[in-house]
Amino acid sequence: MAALDPGDPRSIGGYRLLGRLGAGGMGRVFLGRSPGGRQVAVKVVHAALVDQPDFRSRFRREVQAARAVSGAFTAPVIDADPDAPEPWLVTSYISGPSLEPAVADWGPMPTPRVFALAAGLAEALVSMHGAQLVHRDLKPSNVLLATDGPRVIDLVAVAAVGVPMALTGGHDSAPGHEPAPSTAPSTTPSTTPPTGP
């Protein structure tokens, strides 16, 4: 996590911002704290996207779709304001590396962990499909390895079956551009694989 830049906001919608997690094509992502003290990930949309025709209505629909998903293996949307001068959304903060660097750093997972990972991902997808939604950007960087199991993140990349990508033509969080709201990198590098599935 990097320190806030001088031009960064210090709070968004009642959430105090603690540091910068990343930035990319859709916006800036911050680690924040809720009024009740809970750590959250806060994504603030780039002003240039707001100027696109119908952006706010599409963003509002995607936030509503993401809120319809529940389950133990997702990072839910907590709050959002599509009508703010700079639209934003807040998700649960999930501590843990994504699947992508975990495999790159530690190599193949033992078979029991692979089965646990597959079961968690299946449960996350069942919860999305049960709400008649599909995740349009499921990839290793959108799977976090928390100590109590995997989490599918970037739920704004979900849509009702048959609905086209709304925000950025299918690249809401393209590799190398930005971590999704809840993909905060650890503030201290780890040399051991995560203990959860």
Short mmCIF file of C-alpha atoms in Angstrom, two decimals:
data_model
loop_
_atom_site.label_atom_id
_atom_site.label_comp_id
_atom_site.label_asym_id
_atom_site.label_seq_id
_atom_site.Cartn_x
_atom_site.Cartn_y
_atom_site.Cartn_z
CA MET A 1 0.00 0.00 0.00
CA ALA A 2 1.30 3.45 -0.90
CA ALA A 3 0.70 6.68 1.00
CA LEU A 4 -2.06 8.96 -0.23
CA ASP A 5 -0.91 11.45 -2.86
CA PRO A 6 -1.37 15.17 -2.04
CA GLY A 7 -4.26 15.36 -4.54
CA ASP A 8 -6.05 12.26 -3.22
CA PRO A 9 -9.22 12.71 -1.19
CA ARG A 10 -8.98 11.99 2.54
CA SER A 11 -12.49 10.56 2.71
CA ILE A 12 -15.20 9.34 0.36
CA GLY A 13 -18.81 8.98 1.42
CA GLY A 14 -17.97 8.76 5.11
CA TYR A 15 -15.10 6.29 4.60
CA ARG A 16 -11.71 7.56 5.82
CA LEU A 17 -8.99 6.74 3.29
CA LEU A 18 -5.80 5.21 4.71
CA GLY A 19 -3.66 4.65 1.61
CA ARG A 20 -3.59 3.98 -2.10
CA LEU A 21 -3.88 0.38 -3.25
CA GLY A 22 -3.69 0.98 -6.99
CA ALA A 23 -4.95 2.85 -10.02
CA GLY A 24 -5.88 1.92 -13.54
CA GLY A 25 -8.32 2.25 -16.38
CA MET A 26 -11.47 2.47 -14.26
CA GLY A 27 -10.23 4.50 -11.31
CA ARG A 28 -8.21 4.69 -8.14
CA VAL A 29 -8.48 2.10 -5.38
CA PHE A 30 -7.91 2.99 -1.73
CA LEU A 31 -7.78 1.15 1.54
CA GLY A 32 -10.37 2.79 3.75
CA ARG A 33 -12.00 2.53 7.15
CA SER A 34 -15.75 2.60 7.70
CA PRO A 35 -17.30 4.80 10.41
CA GLY A 36 -17.59 1.61 12.48
CA GLY A 37 -13.88 0.83 12.10
CA ARG A 38 -14.07 -1.90 9.45
CA GLN A 39 -11.36 -1.98 6.75
CA VAL A 40 -12.81 -1.62 3.25
CA ALA A 41 -11.62 -1.17 -0.32
CA VAL A 42 -12.85 2.05 -1.97
CA LYS A 43 -12.82 2.46 -5.75
CA VAL A 44 -13.25 6.00 -7.13
CA VAL A 45 -14.12 6.14 -10.83
CA HIS A 46 -12.02 8.31 -13.16
CA ALA A 47 -13.72 11.57 -14.14
CA ALA A 48 -13.19 10.78 -17.85
CA LEU A 49 -15.51 7.76 -17.59
CA VAL A 50 -18.24 9.87 -16.01
CA ASP A 51 -18.39 11.94 -19.21
CA GLN A 52 -19.27 8.89 -21.31
CA PRO A 53 -22.93 8.77 -22.39
CA ASP A 54 -25.09 6.66 -20.10
CA PHE A 55 -22.13 5.81 -17.81
CA ARG A 56 -23.96 6.52 -14.55
CA SER A 57 -27.01 4.44 -15.41
CA ARG A 58 -24.82 1.52 -16.52
CA PHE A 59 -22.65 1.82 -13.40
CA ARG A 60 -25.77 1.91 -11.22
CA ARG A 61 -27.09 -1.29 -12.87
CA GLU A 62 -23.75 -3.05 -12.39
CA VAL A 63 -23.59 -2.07 -8.71
CA GLN A 64 -27.16 -3.37 -8.21
CA ALA A 65 -26.22 -6.64 -9.91
CA ALA A 66 -23.11 -7.03 -7.74
CA ARG A 67 -25.19 -6.42 -4.59
CA ALA A 68 -27.48 -9.31 -5.55
CA VAL A 69 -24.60 -11.75 -5.06
CA SER A 70 -24.03 -13.27 -1.65
CA GLY A 71 -21.95 -16.14 -0.46
CA ALA A 72 -19.00 -17.01 1.70
CA PHE A 73 -16.57 -16.94 -1.23
CA THR A 74 -17.15 -13.43 -2.62
CA ALA A 75 -16.17 -9.91 -1.58
CA PRO A 76 -19.51 -8.12 -1.43
CA VAL A 77 -20.30 -4.56 -2.41
CA ILE A 78 -21.02 -2.65 0.82
CA ASP A 79 -21.84 0.83 -0.44
CA ALA A 80 -21.78 2.93 -3.61
CA ASP A 81 -22.75 6.32 -4.95
CA PRO A 82 -23.13 6.36 -8.74
CA ASP A 83 -24.44 9.95 -8.55
CA ALA A 84 -21.42 11.48 -6.76
CA PRO A 85 -19.31 13.93 -8.79
CA GLU A 86 -16.75 11.10 -8.87
CA PRO A 87 -18.77 7.87 -8.57
CA TRP A 88 -17.44 5.36 -6.06
CA LEU A 89 -18.08 1.95 -4.61
CA VAL A 90 -16.95 0.17 -1.46
CA THR A 91 -16.33 -3.55 -1.07
CA SER A 92 -15.18 -5.72 1.77
CA TYR A 93 -11.42 -5.63 2.14
CA ILE A 94 -9.94 -9.10 1.77
CA SER A 95 -6.41 -9.65 3.06
CA GLY A 96 -4.42 -12.12 1.03
CA PRO A 97 -2.62 -12.48 -2.28
CA SER A 98 -4.39 -13.19 -5.51
CA LEU A 99 -4.08 -16.61 -7.08
CA GLU A 100 -1.88 -15.21 -9.86
CA PRO A 101 1.19 -14.19 -7.80
CA ALA A 102 0.67 -17.03 -5.33
CA VAL A 103 1.17 -19.62 -8.06
CA ALA A 104 3.99 -17.61 -9.64
CA ASP A 105 5.81 -17.22 -6.29
CA TRP A 106 5.12 -20.61 -4.69
CA GLY A 107 4.48 -22.92 -7.63
CA PRO A 108 1.75 -25.52 -7.97
CA MET A 109 -0.56 -26.05 -5.02
CA PRO A 110 -0.85 -29.40 -3.27
CA THR A 111 -3.84 -31.44 -4.49
CA PRO A 112 -5.98 -30.94 -1.33
CA ARG A 113 -5.60 -27.15 -1.64
CA VAL A 114 -6.54 -27.28 -5.33
CA PHE A 115 -9.72 -29.19 -4.44
CA ALA A 116 -10.56 -26.68 -1.69
CA LEU A 117 -9.92 -23.80 -4.11
CA ALA A 118 -12.14 -25.40 -6.75
CA ALA A 119 -14.93 -25.99 -4.23
CA GLY A 120 -14.80 -22.34 -3.05
CA LEU A 121 -14.81 -21.01 -6.62
CA ALA A 122 -17.70 -23.29 -7.52
CA GLU A 123 -19.70 -22.04 -4.54
CA ALA A 124 -18.99 -18.41 -5.53
CA LEU A 125 -20.13 -19.07 -9.09
CA VAL A 126 -23.26 -20.88 -7.88
CA SER A 127 -24.19 -17.80 -5.82
CA MET A 128 -23.73 -15.58 -8.90
CA HIS A 129 -25.61 -17.90 -11.23
CA GLY A 130 -28.38 -18.27 -8.64
CA ALA A 131 -28.92 -14.52 -9.00
CA GLN A 132 -29.00 -14.95 -12.83
CA LEU A 133 -25.58 -13.26 -13.12
CA VAL A 134 -22.26 -14.15 -14.71
CA HIS A 135 -18.79 -12.88 -13.75
CA ARG A 136 -17.32 -11.39 -16.91
CA ASP A 137 -13.73 -11.18 -15.71
CA LEU A 138 -12.99 -14.35 -13.75
CA LYS A 139 -9.22 -14.85 -13.81
CA PRO A 140 -6.44 -15.66 -11.30
CA SER A 141 -5.94 -11.99 -10.35
CA ASN A 142 -9.64 -11.80 -9.35
CA VAL A 143 -9.35 -14.72 -6.93
CA LEU A 144 -7.94 -13.86 -3.51
CA LEU A 145 -6.50 -16.49 -1.20
CA ALA A 146 -7.73 -15.49 2.25
CA THR A 147 -6.81 -17.65 5.24
CA ASP A 148 -10.36 -19.00 5.45
CA GLY A 149 -10.80 -19.75 1.76
CA PRO A 150 -10.76 -18.16 -1.69
CA ARG A 151 -12.78 -15.07 -2.58
CA VAL A 152 -13.96 -14.06 -6.03
CA ILE A 153 -13.63 -10.29 -6.32
CA ASP A 154 -14.42 -7.48 -8.75
CA LEU A 155 -18.12 -8.15 -8.56
CA VAL A 156 -18.87 -5.01 -10.55
CA ALA A 157 -17.76 -7.25 -13.43
CA VAL A 158 -20.96 -9.27 -13.02
CA ALA A 159 -23.97 -8.81 -15.24
CA ALA A 160 -27.32 -10.32 -15.92
CA VAL A 161 -27.10 -13.10 -18.46
CA GLY A 162 -27.03 -11.55 -21.95
CA VAL A 163 -26.04 -8.02 -20.85
CA PRO A 164 -22.94 -6.59 -22.59
CA MET A 165 -19.98 -5.08 -20.70
CA ALA A 166 -20.94 -1.60 -19.62
CA LEU A 167 -17.89 0.21 -18.39
CA THR A 168 -14.78 -0.41 -20.42
CA GLY A 169 -15.47 -2.91 -23.16
CA GLY A 170 -14.56 -5.96 -21.14
CA HIS A 171 -11.43 -4.66 -19.47
CA ASP A 172 -12.65 -3.38 -16.10
CA SER A 173 -9.50 -4.63 -14.38
CA ALA A 174 -7.12 -5.80 -17.06
CA PRO A 175 -3.90 -7.42 -15.82
CA GLY A 176 -1.28 -4.87 -14.87
CA HIS A 177 -3.74 -1.99 -14.72
CA GLU A 178 -5.34 -2.03 -11.32
CA PRO A 179 -6.15 -4.30 -8.48
CA ALA A 180 -9.84 -4.74 -7.92
CA PRO A 181 -11.10 -3.02 -4.77
CA SER A 182 -10.42 -5.90 -2.48
CA THR A 183 -7.06 -7.02 -3.89
CA ALA A 184 -4.95 -4.94 -1.59
CA PRO A 185 -1.35 -6.07 -1.66
CA SER A 186 0.09 -6.95 1.70
CA THR A 187 2.03 -4.16 3.36
CA THR A 188 4.69 -6.70 4.32
CA PRO A 189 5.99 -9.18 1.77
CA SER A 190 5.41 -12.81 2.66
CA THR A 191 7.80 -15.62 1.94
CA THR A 192 5.40 -18.43 2.74
CA PRO A 193 2.27 -19.52 0.92
CA PRO A 194 -1.10 -18.64 2.47
CA THR A 195 -2.44 -21.27 4.84
CA GLY A 196 -6.03 -21.26 3.60
CA PRO A 197 -7.41 -23.17 0.63
#
